[in-house]
XYZ file of C-alpha atoms in Angstrom:
700
model
C 6.179 -29.002 5.526
C 7.612 -26.951 2.671
C 8.298 -29.104 -0.440
C 12.043 -29.891 -0.404
C 12.605 -28.867 -4.028
C 11.862 -25.263 -2.964
C 14.667 -25.270 -0.356
C 17.279 -23.576 -2.612
C 14.926 -20.592 -3.030
C 14.394 -20.188 0.714
C 18.088 -19.792 1.553
C 19.259 -16.261 2.486
C 20.854 -14.153 -0.270
C 24.174 -14.310 1.645
C 24.449 -17.879 0.285
C 25.100 -16.331 -3.150
C 28.718 -15.780 -4.155
C 29.800 -12.141 -3.747
C 26.968 -11.062 -1.386
C 28.294 -10.110 2.036
C 26.359 -8.933 5.112
C 26.348 -5.260 4.011
C 24.899 -5.946 0.535
C 22.470 -8.470 2.047
C 21.160 -5.774 4.417
C 20.588 -3.357 1.510
C 18.910 -6.105 -0.539
C 16.684 -6.998 2.431
C 15.412 -3.425 2.771
C 14.627 -3.411 -0.977
C 13.191 -6.911 -1.357
C 11.743 -8.023 1.973
C 9.470 -4.960 2.095
C 10.618 -3.638 5.464
C 9.919 -6.982 7.133
C 12.390 -7.860 9.865
C 13.995 -10.713 8.012
C 16.890 -11.280 5.663
C 16.045 -11.374 1.966
C 15.834 -14.846 0.491
C 16.663 -16.014 -3.026
C 12.890 -16.249 -3.686
C 12.615 -12.489 -2.958
C 15.405 -11.851 -5.462
C 13.949 -13.880 -8.340
C 10.564 -12.132 -7.987
C 12.268 -8.722 -8.232
C 11.743 -8.329 -11.968
C 13.206 -5.731 -14.372
C 11.301 -2.538 -15.121
C 13.198 -1.690 -18.320
C 15.930 -2.892 -20.684
C 19.065 -1.327 -22.123
C 19.665 -2.359 -25.731
C 23.352 -2.312 -26.696
C 22.852 -3.834 -30.165
C 23.133 -0.502 -32.014
C 26.605 -0.325 -33.700
C 26.451 2.762 -35.948
C 30.165 3.758 -35.827
C 31.243 7.055 -34.233
C 30.059 9.344 -37.059
C 26.586 7.731 -37.164
C 26.004 7.719 -33.382
C 22.797 9.578 -32.467
C 22.878 12.100 -29.585
C 22.081 10.749 -26.097
C 21.568 7.152 -27.276
C 23.316 4.003 -26.058
C 25.634 2.571 -28.724
C 28.391 -0.040 -28.888
C 31.590 0.970 -30.691
C 34.783 -0.907 -31.660
C 37.567 1.648 -31.048
C 41.303 1.952 -31.575
C 42.883 3.654 -28.511
C 45.165 6.572 -29.592
C 46.282 8.540 -26.506
C 45.670 9.330 -22.807
C 45.386 12.928 -21.602
C 45.688 13.169 -17.835
C 44.671 16.504 -16.229
C 47.341 18.620 -14.439
C 47.921 17.714 -10.747
C 45.281 19.221 -8.367
C 43.115 20.153 -11.356
C 39.406 19.346 -11.413
C 39.501 18.741 -15.160
C 38.491 15.232 -16.322
C 40.818 12.504 -17.607
C 40.377 11.944 -21.372
C 41.192 8.982 -23.598
C 41.295 9.689 -27.341
C 40.180 6.947 -29.748
C 38.933 6.459 -33.322
C 37.250 4.081 -35.751
C 36.956 4.174 -39.564
C 34.209 6.847 -39.407
C 35.656 9.377 -36.948
C 37.192 10.284 -33.557
C 35.819 10.240 -29.976
C 36.885 11.339 -26.498
C 36.169 8.973 -23.573
C 35.783 11.169 -20.489
C 36.383 10.095 -16.852
C 36.019 12.169 -13.664
C 38.032 11.400 -10.484
C 39.844 8.682 -12.431
C 42.973 6.676 -11.515
C 45.551 6.824 -14.302
C 47.041 3.336 -13.710
C 43.555 1.756 -13.839
C 42.616 3.508 -17.105
C 45.946 2.709 -18.793
C 45.302 -0.961 -18.030
C 41.631 -0.782 -19.135
C 42.324 1.152 -22.365
C 45.932 0.418 -23.475
C 47.244 2.770 -26.203
C 47.494 1.090 -29.626
C 44.937 -1.635 -28.882
C 41.293 -2.209 -29.815
C 38.493 -2.162 -27.270
C 34.712 -2.600 -27.505
C 33.065 0.284 -25.638
C 29.375 0.793 -24.821
C 27.617 3.884 -23.446
C 25.812 7.116 -24.391
C 27.341 9.396 -27.020
C 27.090 13.190 -26.651
C 28.142 15.743 -29.291
C 29.969 19.015 -28.442
C 30.997 21.367 -31.265
C 30.794 18.464 -33.738
C 33.049 16.307 -31.532
C 31.820 12.996 -30.112
C 32.207 12.295 -26.384
C 31.288 9.375 -24.126
C 31.327 10.143 -20.383
C 32.081 7.108 -18.184
C 31.353 4.240 -20.621
C 29.153 1.510 -19.090
C 31.313 -1.319 -20.438
C 34.867 -1.618 -21.831
C 35.952 -5.101 -23.040
C 38.611 -6.571 -25.343
C 37.655 -8.518 -28.492
C 38.310 -11.803 -26.643
C 35.853 -10.749 -23.869
C 33.182 -9.606 -26.351
C 30.688 -12.293 -25.266
C 30.813 -10.843 -21.706
C 29.200 -7.650 -23.004
C 25.433 -7.907 -22.353
C 23.713 -6.729 -25.554
C 20.288 -6.683 -23.862
C 20.639 -5.587 -20.249
C 17.675 -5.741 -17.857
C 17.253 -2.679 -15.601
C 16.027 -3.437 -12.056
C 14.301 -1.105 -9.576
C 17.120 -0.099 -7.196
C 17.805 1.471 -3.823
C 20.713 3.521 -2.428
C 23.790 1.396 -1.816
C 23.193 -1.022 -4.708
C 24.744 -0.770 -8.159
C 23.331 -2.168 -11.371
C 26.368 -4.455 -11.675
C 25.826 -5.877 -8.165
C 22.188 -6.626 -8.975
C 23.060 -8.240 -12.336
C 25.701 -10.389 -10.659
C 23.301 -11.511 -7.902
C 20.630 -12.434 -10.494
C 23.128 -14.323 -12.660
C 23.992 -16.501 -9.643
C 20.403 -16.849 -8.351
C 18.432 -17.737 -11.495
C 20.136 -21.129 -12.166
C 18.899 -22.186 -8.686
C 15.236 -22.030 -9.794
C 14.137 -25.688 -9.871
C 11.755 -27.267 -12.366
C 8.390 -27.312 -10.583
C 5.160 -29.263 -11.158
C 2.483 -27.356 -13.136
C -0.121 -26.003 -10.697
C -2.302 -24.287 -13.271
C -5.257 -25.886 -15.028
C -3.965 -27.314 -18.350
C -6.896 -26.007 -20.424
C -6.525 -22.484 -18.939
C -2.762 -22.465 -19.668
C -3.395 -23.565 -23.257
C -6.222 -21.062 -23.858
C -4.049 -18.169 -22.600
C -0.837 -19.427 -24.266
C 0.992 -19.243 -20.949
C 4.586 -20.527 -20.854
C 5.578 -22.800 -17.921
C 6.451 -21.004 -14.646
C 10.256 -21.308 -14.949
C 10.266 -20.267 -18.613
C 8.070 -17.223 -17.795
C 10.372 -16.179 -14.939
C 13.520 -16.472 -17.068
C 11.685 -14.649 -19.881
C 11.279 -11.572 -17.645
C 14.859 -11.669 -16.348
C 16.440 -12.277 -19.776
C 14.238 -10.271 -22.146
C 15.085 -9.928 -25.831
C 13.421 -6.499 -25.938
C 11.188 -4.169 -23.902
C 7.924 -5.754 -25.146
C 8.705 -8.904 -23.122
C 8.420 -6.863 -19.902
C 5.048 -5.323 -20.861
C 1.951 -6.079 -18.759
C 0.395 -7.901 -21.716
C 3.390 -10.169 -22.462
C 2.717 -13.913 -22.007
C 5.457 -14.260 -19.352
C 4.187 -11.333 -17.263
C 0.548 -12.487 -17.503
C 1.475 -16.045 -16.523
C 3.302 -14.888 -13.369
C 0.601 -12.313 -12.552
C -1.975 -15.097 -12.653
C 0.220 -17.282 -10.428
C 0.464 -14.443 -7.913
C -3.283 -13.739 -7.986
C -4.108 -17.427 -7.612
C -1.753 -17.800 -4.614
C -3.486 -14.815 -3.008
C -7.051 -15.912 -3.790
C -6.372 -19.489 -2.722
C -4.923 -18.293 0.605
C -8.004 -16.110 1.224
C -10.326 -18.990 0.256
C -8.505 -21.299 2.694
C -8.908 -18.724 5.491
C -12.604 -18.456 4.730
C -12.980 -22.232 4.520
C -11.245 -22.702 7.884
C -13.559 -20.138 9.483
C -16.613 -21.723 7.835
C -15.589 -25.230 8.908
C -15.601 -24.144 12.519
C -19.325 -23.593 11.932
C -21.319 -20.656 13.171
C -23.956 -19.796 15.725
C -27.411 -18.704 14.593
C -27.978 -15.266 16.174
C -31.464 -14.254 15.070
C -32.120 -11.814 17.936
C -35.494 -10.597 19.198
C -35.425 -7.206 17.492
C -36.287 -5.367 20.726
C -32.940 -3.583 21.261
C -32.731 -2.627 17.568
C -36.224 -1.082 17.738
C -35.145 1.067 20.700
C -32.016 2.251 18.815
C -34.077 3.189 15.724
C -36.551 5.078 17.946
C -33.679 7.045 19.550
C -32.141 8.068 16.210
C -32.630 11.737 15.290
C -32.784 10.824 11.559
C -34.099 8.129 9.234
C -31.803 5.379 7.888
C -30.856 5.612 4.188
C -31.888 2.917 1.680
C -28.266 1.740 1.557
C -28.135 1.333 5.345
C -31.421 -0.603 5.351
C -30.153 -2.955 2.620
C -26.817 -3.524 4.421
C -28.714 -4.339 7.639
C -30.857 -6.934 5.830
C -27.700 -8.625 4.440
C -25.917 -8.563 7.827
C -28.998 -9.839 9.677
C -29.294 -12.775 7.249
C -25.588 -13.614 7.784
C -25.951 -13.494 11.581
C -29.087 -15.666 11.504
C -27.377 -18.378 9.414
C -25.463 -21.342 10.943
C -22.218 -20.230 9.227
C -19.820 -17.541 10.439
C -20.206 -14.072 9.007
C -17.228 -12.484 7.299
C -18.514 -9.271 5.667
C -16.933 -6.050 4.458
C -19.025 -2.884 4.856
C -17.789 -0.218 2.477
C -19.099 3.281 2.874
C -17.879 6.644 1.727
C -16.985 9.311 4.277
C -20.132 10.177 6.248
C -22.277 7.376 4.784
C -23.263 6.177 8.268
C -21.305 2.943 8.779
C -21.151 3.254 12.583
C -24.915 2.970 13.056
C -24.974 -0.140 10.811
C -22.176 -1.617 12.942
C -24.105 -0.813 16.141
C -27.285 -2.462 14.817
C -25.310 -5.610 13.883
C -23.858 -5.740 17.406
C -27.336 -5.157 18.884
C -28.670 -8.267 17.089
C -25.947 -10.401 18.729
C -26.533 -8.767 22.148
C -30.279 -9.536 21.841
C -29.220 -13.171 21.542
C -27.166 -13.050 24.766
C -23.746 -12.550 23.109
C -21.116 -9.827 23.606
C -19.824 -7.440 20.949
C -16.453 -5.755 20.362
C -15.792 -2.710 18.162
C -12.135 -2.246 17.244
C -10.759 1.071 16.008
C -7.216 1.881 14.763
C -6.512 4.747 17.220
C -7.383 5.845 20.757
C -9.008 9.062 19.497
C -11.262 7.087 17.167
C -12.145 4.452 19.785
C -13.200 7.170 22.257
C -15.195 8.964 19.564
C -17.072 5.793 18.644
C -17.808 5.301 22.331
C -19.056 8.891 22.724
C -21.279 8.734 19.623
C -22.806 5.337 20.578
C -23.233 5.997 24.318
C -26.621 7.860 24.151
C -28.074 5.215 21.787
C -26.789 2.372 23.987
C -28.251 4.022 27.088
C -31.610 4.406 25.336
C -31.549 0.742 24.283
C -30.212 -0.692 27.567
C -26.840 -1.849 26.169
C -24.002 -1.851 28.742
C -21.069 -0.242 26.885
C -17.443 0.459 27.917
C -14.234 1.691 26.261
C -10.739 0.186 26.672
C -7.423 1.359 25.195
C -3.728 0.667 25.644
C -3.381 4.047 27.405
C -5.754 3.113 30.280
C -4.308 2.546 33.772
C -3.659 -1.017 34.951
C -6.527 -0.638 37.454
C -9.043 0.447 34.767
C -7.934 -2.398 32.489
C -8.324 -4.917 35.307
C -11.815 -3.679 36.263
C -13.040 -3.710 32.654
C -11.440 -7.137 32.138
C -13.344 -8.559 35.114
C -16.660 -7.144 33.856
C -16.044 -8.550 30.342
C -15.284 -11.993 31.755
C -18.355 -11.981 33.995
C -20.618 -10.717 31.174
C -21.491 -7.381 32.825
C -20.374 -5.532 29.675
C -22.380 -6.138 26.467
C -20.332 -3.965 24.104
C -16.656 -3.043 24.395
C -15.024 -0.382 22.199
C -11.229 -0.359 21.943
C -8.021 -0.480 19.925
C -5.840 -3.516 19.192
C -5.512 -3.777 23.006
C -8.656 -5.950 22.726
C -6.500 -8.624 21.065
C -4.225 -9.151 24.031
C -4.336 -12.602 25.571
C -5.266 -11.051 28.957
C -8.630 -9.855 27.566
C -11.171 -12.640 28.123
C -14.831 -12.464 27.085
C -17.683 -14.411 28.629
C -19.372 -14.920 25.240
C -17.979 -12.849 22.356
C -20.357 -13.190 19.408
C -19.342 -10.428 16.981
C -16.288 -8.312 16.289
C -16.755 -5.121 14.263
C -13.452 -3.819 12.915
C -13.186 -0.203 11.770
C -10.707 0.775 9.042
C -9.913 -2.630 7.568
C -6.794 -1.620 5.676
C -4.899 -1.506 8.958
C -6.032 -5.006 9.812
C -4.711 -8.054 7.943
C -5.650 -11.705 7.518
C -3.609 -12.781 10.581
C -5.692 -10.618 12.903
C -8.874 -11.977 11.319
C -7.724 -15.445 12.359
C -6.597 -14.460 15.862
C -10.041 -12.948 16.549
C -11.475 -16.451 16.239
C -9.724 -17.493 19.439
C -11.644 -14.891 21.474
C -14.940 -16.743 21.365
C -16.899 -19.600 19.803
C -17.745 -18.837 16.162
C -17.148 -15.070 16.322
C -18.888 -13.263 13.445
C -16.779 -10.543 11.817
C -17.952 -7.279 10.238
C -15.236 -5.099 8.812
C -15.949 -1.405 8.060
C -13.854 0.779 5.805
C -14.278 4.448 4.940
C -11.840 4.110 2.050
C -14.028 3.319 -0.953
C -12.138 0.527 -2.717
C -12.358 -0.275 -6.458
C -13.879 -3.663 -7.268
C -10.627 -5.319 -8.385
C -8.991 -4.336 -5.100
C -11.918 -5.640 -3.073
C -11.357 -8.974 -4.824
C -7.617 -8.973 -4.249
C -7.570 -7.992 -0.601
C -10.938 -9.183 0.678
C -11.646 -12.152 -1.606
C -12.768 -14.148 1.424
C -15.490 -11.633 2.325
C -19.003 -10.803 1.248
C -19.377 -7.076 0.509
C -22.066 -4.496 1.371
C -21.754 -0.982 -0.056
C -23.254 2.241 1.310
C -23.352 4.599 -1.643
C -25.881 7.205 -0.483
C -25.387 9.973 2.091
C -27.787 10.667 4.998
C -30.590 13.117 4.140
C -29.890 16.818 4.594
C -26.123 16.584 3.996
C -24.830 19.383 1.758
C -22.171 18.741 -0.919
C -18.748 20.178 -0.051
C -17.453 22.961 -2.277
C -13.760 22.390 -3.062
C -11.331 25.049 -4.317
C -7.583 24.974 -4.909
C -5.476 28.044 -4.086
C -1.738 28.701 -4.446
C 0.233 29.055 -1.182
C 1.284 32.544 -2.345
C -2.242 33.650 -1.380
C -2.139 32.283 2.188
C -2.605 35.831 3.600
C -5.971 36.144 1.806
C -7.087 32.751 3.165
C -6.209 33.738 6.761
C -8.273 36.949 6.390
C -11.253 34.953 5.124
C -10.917 32.584 8.083
C -10.920 35.574 10.453
C -14.327 36.602 9.018
C -15.597 32.976 9.208
C -14.586 32.714 12.903
C -16.370 36.013 13.611
C -19.483 34.337 12.102
C -19.142 31.426 14.529
C -17.630 28.906 12.066
C -15.293 26.028 13.044
C -12.255 25.262 10.898
C -9.674 22.475 10.496
C -6.203 23.357 9.222
C -4.290 20.241 8.180
C -0.524 20.501 8.021
C 1.564 18.858 5.320
C 2.830 15.340 5.379
C 6.576 14.775 5.130
C 7.370 11.188 4.169
C 9.325 9.236 6.775
C 9.700 12.131 9.188
C 7.332 12.668 12.071
C 9.721 15.266 13.530
C 9.483 17.503 10.452
C 5.677 17.004 10.378
C 5.569 18.143 13.967
C 7.776 21.205 13.410
C 5.605 22.259 10.454
C 2.421 21.903 12.523
C 3.816 23.812 15.513
C 5.125 26.620 13.307
C 1.778 26.985 11.504
C -0.044 26.899 14.872
C 2.124 29.789 16.187
C 1.590 31.836 12.980
C -2.183 31.362 13.077
C -2.380 32.087 16.811
C -0.494 35.359 16.228
C -2.911 36.273 13.434
C -6.192 35.036 14.929
C -5.671 34.907 18.697
C -6.300 32.214 21.347
C -9.117 30.557 19.369
C -6.468 28.394 17.646
C -5.696 24.892 19.093
C -3.205 22.198 18.039
C -3.398 18.371 17.868
C -0.676 16.010 16.592
C 0.478 12.405 16.839
C 3.158 12.939 19.475
C 0.740 14.294 22.108
C -0.491 12.091 24.949
C -4.068 10.788 24.704
C -5.161 13.296 27.366
C -3.638 16.256 25.499
C -5.278 15.160 22.240
C -8.646 14.671 23.927
C -8.400 18.098 25.617
C -7.661 19.820 22.271
C -10.471 17.930 20.520
C -12.898 18.724 23.357
C -12.026 22.457 23.237
C -12.768 22.365 19.483
C -16.003 20.411 19.940
C -17.474 22.737 22.571
C -16.280 25.843 20.715
C -13.581 27.279 23.043
C -11.252 26.683 20.079
C -12.543 27.681 16.660
C -9.593 26.630 14.483
C -7.852 23.275 14.995
C -4.366 22.894 13.503
C -3.667 19.193 13.015
C -1.368 16.682 11.391
C -3.170 13.799 9.680
C -4.282 12.304 13.032
C -7.720 13.670 12.132
C -7.820 11.681 8.881
C -10.267 9.025 10.046
C -13.373 9.252 12.117
C -13.092 12.646 13.792
C -16.682 13.817 14.122
C -17.456 17.475 14.796
C -20.707 18.053 12.848
C -20.554 21.876 13.061
C -17.034 22.135 11.528
C -17.659 23.528 8.043
C -14.262 24.571 6.628
C -11.090 22.535 6.127
C -7.815 23.936 4.805
C -5.298 21.330 3.598
C -1.815 22.812 3.323
C 0.552 21.403 0.647
C -2.345 19.389 -0.771
C -0.021 18.247 -3.592
C 1.824 15.997 -1.105
C -1.240 13.900 -0.284
C -2.777 11.013 -2.201
C -6.278 11.328 -3.619
C -7.903 8.892 -1.179
C -6.297 10.683 1.755
C -7.410 14.118 0.532
C -10.946 12.741 0.166
C -10.791 11.286 3.709
C -9.622 14.623 5.114
C -12.281 16.555 3.220
C -14.857 14.222 4.799
C -14.156 15.790 8.205
C -16.482 18.631 7.143
C -19.945 18.514 5.565
C -21.193 16.273 8.389
C -24.031 18.583 9.452
C -26.762 20.364 7.497
C -24.669 23.497 6.783
C -22.862 24.070 3.485
C -19.140 23.304 3.837
C -15.969 24.082 1.968
C -12.527 22.582 1.468
C -9.497 24.713 0.513
C -6.585 22.866 -1.099
C -3.465 24.999 -0.635
C -0.739 23.971 -3.085
C 2.816 25.072 -3.850
C 3.209 26.104 -7.487
C 4.274 24.895 -9.999
C 2.279 21.647 -9.856
C 3.333 18.431 -11.622
C 0.949 16.607 -13.967
C -0.193 13.976 -11.418
C -0.769 16.541 -8.649
C -2.795 18.716 -11.050
C -4.944 15.685 -11.994
C -5.507 14.856 -8.315
C -6.669 18.338 -7.352
C -8.892 18.564 -10.458
C -10.638 15.264 -9.652
C -11.346 16.454 -6.102
C -12.792 19.733 -7.340
C -15.054 17.878 -9.776
C -16.575 15.177 -7.566
C -17.493 14.186 -3.991
C -18.063 10.529 -4.979
C -15.528 8.444 -3.047
C -15.916 5.356 -5.266
C -15.173 7.377 -8.403
C -12.207 9.002 -6.627
C -10.874 5.578 -5.623
C -10.975 4.367 -9.250
C -9.042 7.471 -10.364
C -6.586 7.029 -7.484
C -5.914 3.459 -8.611
C -5.060 4.771 -12.099
C -2.736 7.433 -10.705
C -1.003 5.519 -7.935
C -1.434 1.756 -8.113
C -2.894 -0.505 -5.471
C 0.035 -0.687 -3.040
C -0.155 2.925 -1.952
C -3.935 3.165 -2.195
C -4.444 0.686 0.623
C -1.258 1.398 2.513
C -0.100 -2.200 2.024
C 3.430 -1.311 3.083
C 2.334 -0.635 6.654
C -0.502 -3.084 7.027
C 0.677 -6.569 6.164
C -1.703 -6.732 3.193
C -0.294 -8.277 0.029
C 1.450 -5.782 -2.221
C 1.825 -7.614 -5.525
C 5.355 -7.987 -6.874
C 4.596 -8.913 -10.489
C 0.861 -8.512 -10.990
C -0.646 -5.107 -11.703
C -4.233 -4.963 -10.430
C -5.288 -2.445 -13.051
C -3.700 -4.124 -16.071
C -4.521 -7.681 -14.985
C -7.969 -7.130 -13.436
C -9.597 -9.787 -15.667
C -7.092 -12.376 -14.396
C -8.038 -11.487 -10.814
C -11.650 -12.546 -11.389
C -10.508 -15.779 -13.067
C -8.163 -16.507 -10.118
C -10.996 -15.985 -7.645
C -13.277 -18.398 -9.547
C -10.443 -20.924 -9.862
C -9.648 -20.715 -6.113
C -13.308 -21.316 -5.221
C -13.450 -24.347 -7.515
C -10.242 -25.770 -6.005
C -11.587 -25.364 -2.453
C -14.853 -27.074 -3.453
C -13.245 -30.050 -5.230
C -9.979 -30.440 -3.277
C -10.287 -28.612 0.090
C -7.130 -30.223 1.564
C -5.010 -29.834 -1.619
C -4.381 -33.579 -1.817
C -4.779 -34.234 -5.564
C -1.840 -33.999 -7.993
C -2.773 -30.392 -8.766
C -3.394 -29.726 -5.067
C 0.124 -30.880 -4.176
C 1.532 -28.628 -6.930
C -0.526 -25.700 -5.572
C 1.201 -26.090 -2.200
C 4.442 -25.135 -4.012
C 2.667 -22.016 -5.314
C 1.484 -20.928 -1.829
C 5.009 -21.211 -0.409
C 6.610 -19.478 -3.390
C 4.420 -16.394 -2.972
C 4.758 -16.335 0.854
C 1.188 -17.457 1.531
C 2.362 -20.213 3.894
C -0.062 -19.023 6.637
C -2.738 -20.688 4.519
C -0.793 -23.989 4.388
C -0.823 -24.043 8.204
C -4.642 -23.909 8.023
C -4.601 -27.062 5.886
C -2.650 -28.833 8.596
C -4.835 -27.423 11.384
C -7.991 -28.500 9.553
């Protein structure tokens, strides 16, 4: 049960005076992160300012600097209304002891302004001053108050991140009503740690950010910000530790395996495993052989050979009489995994099948029956494998590809598919260490840093879109030499339709220029259409494949050696690196052409430069974190992973490590959160929406 003193914070924002359904809807889209629920007061109080406006400067009219916010005490002299039907602005003339000023209003109502600024009276006015021909002007003052209302003028005004449909005044008003509802809460942090870091109490820190005296109080290194960042990290790390503890408590099954199937797979491989792969396999094998459940993250750069490591892990479980499931994020990827593993499975005697949401009811039923009877050893599929209708005879291991589309909830629901299911998660997005801690704190980590032998580095060049004609001519020559080419079309945020139109238009242009060797694949096609286009490209009937970003992960055509990425400036670094990894998968030298629209902004220039300089995905991920922040890097908005509201992973990385250590200590000494501190920590988990973890306490 949620502690009752938190109840005021869990009421919808419509409970606040002045917030109707329309404003609540806008606030929900801003604060509840696209989740299908109404924003609560807790969402509002954790929406902290990003800047402050300082209205304390009172230099008089003559001393007002250009384009700076000032507060002036003015005597109102006259109103000058524009002629009827004129577009000219309404002007109010005023003065103080140092000079004169015009207050300028567009689309103004005369009766309103005469009431706001009565001739002959004094008013305190705050806004930006501009100078024209030595005359001072203030366009649409932010505040106009009488001397009696002077205390209503906020001298330090916090500025909040906003969205269309909200005004600064609405947000200020909502905060003014919400903040007094924050209750005094028990201290959940370790007293010595709070003292050593000079952290204020939670409520004081929160009010410190919402009512700052100056900009420095909002900085990442301010005591209030650091205190709340640590609270947020600890809530996250504690939730992950509770998930891990719950999975551990259920115990595990020792799956040592005989080694026979793995030997057959190794013998059938056309290459030797890298040192990194061998080391990862030792770690995974030790986990599987232990009486505790495995929860391991396998990180490998594009083309580092994660799939074979995953297959060997599954083989160890199959040797022991268990079943294995490999889950991929898309149909295309699931079928590709199946195709690449099929010859190895046949050589090793593993019975493998593929299942996706697009299969017919009959196919699903037949595969379901074979899974339940144990006639299938290894099933490859999408999230369709999660459905309650899919029953395994003895699921022993789940290998999940592309972790960042797969949150903590799914990790837990996998457990229900078998007794003590071991979990190996694979990601091709190299993730900086601090992010591994924040998102996968409950997992052990193996890293594949070396590439298979014989792989050539990819040469990357950036070219302005003005030179697209030259690029097409070069591609014509490459096709004549038997090369295969990807052409990736630009990404338009929020609009699949525009993406599609861009891809179809480029496809038609290239087909006109290069002939029928050009094929097209995009997200709106049926699975059959996509597979047909990919197959034509694989076997060589098509030589140039125009695609939207559906090819971003896992598409494997080893003899494709050129990739052109159009409007490269619109993509993030990690995504560009993923796309580039579609080539350079064979022994031939490969190249990547980044087509950009000039002029480039500073960030886009940095991105393209980094890509030209290095092929190291881990280095690229660190740079991407600096440029973009963790939310976008891992796609937290779409995936249900925690996007931090107050903490900044880069600035507060040291606190992340401390929070992880603290969470582990708490779980060791107080696994049910029953001590005084444990009870206080329950408040923390609810406050930061980690209540899934509280349910585990009850279940355990």
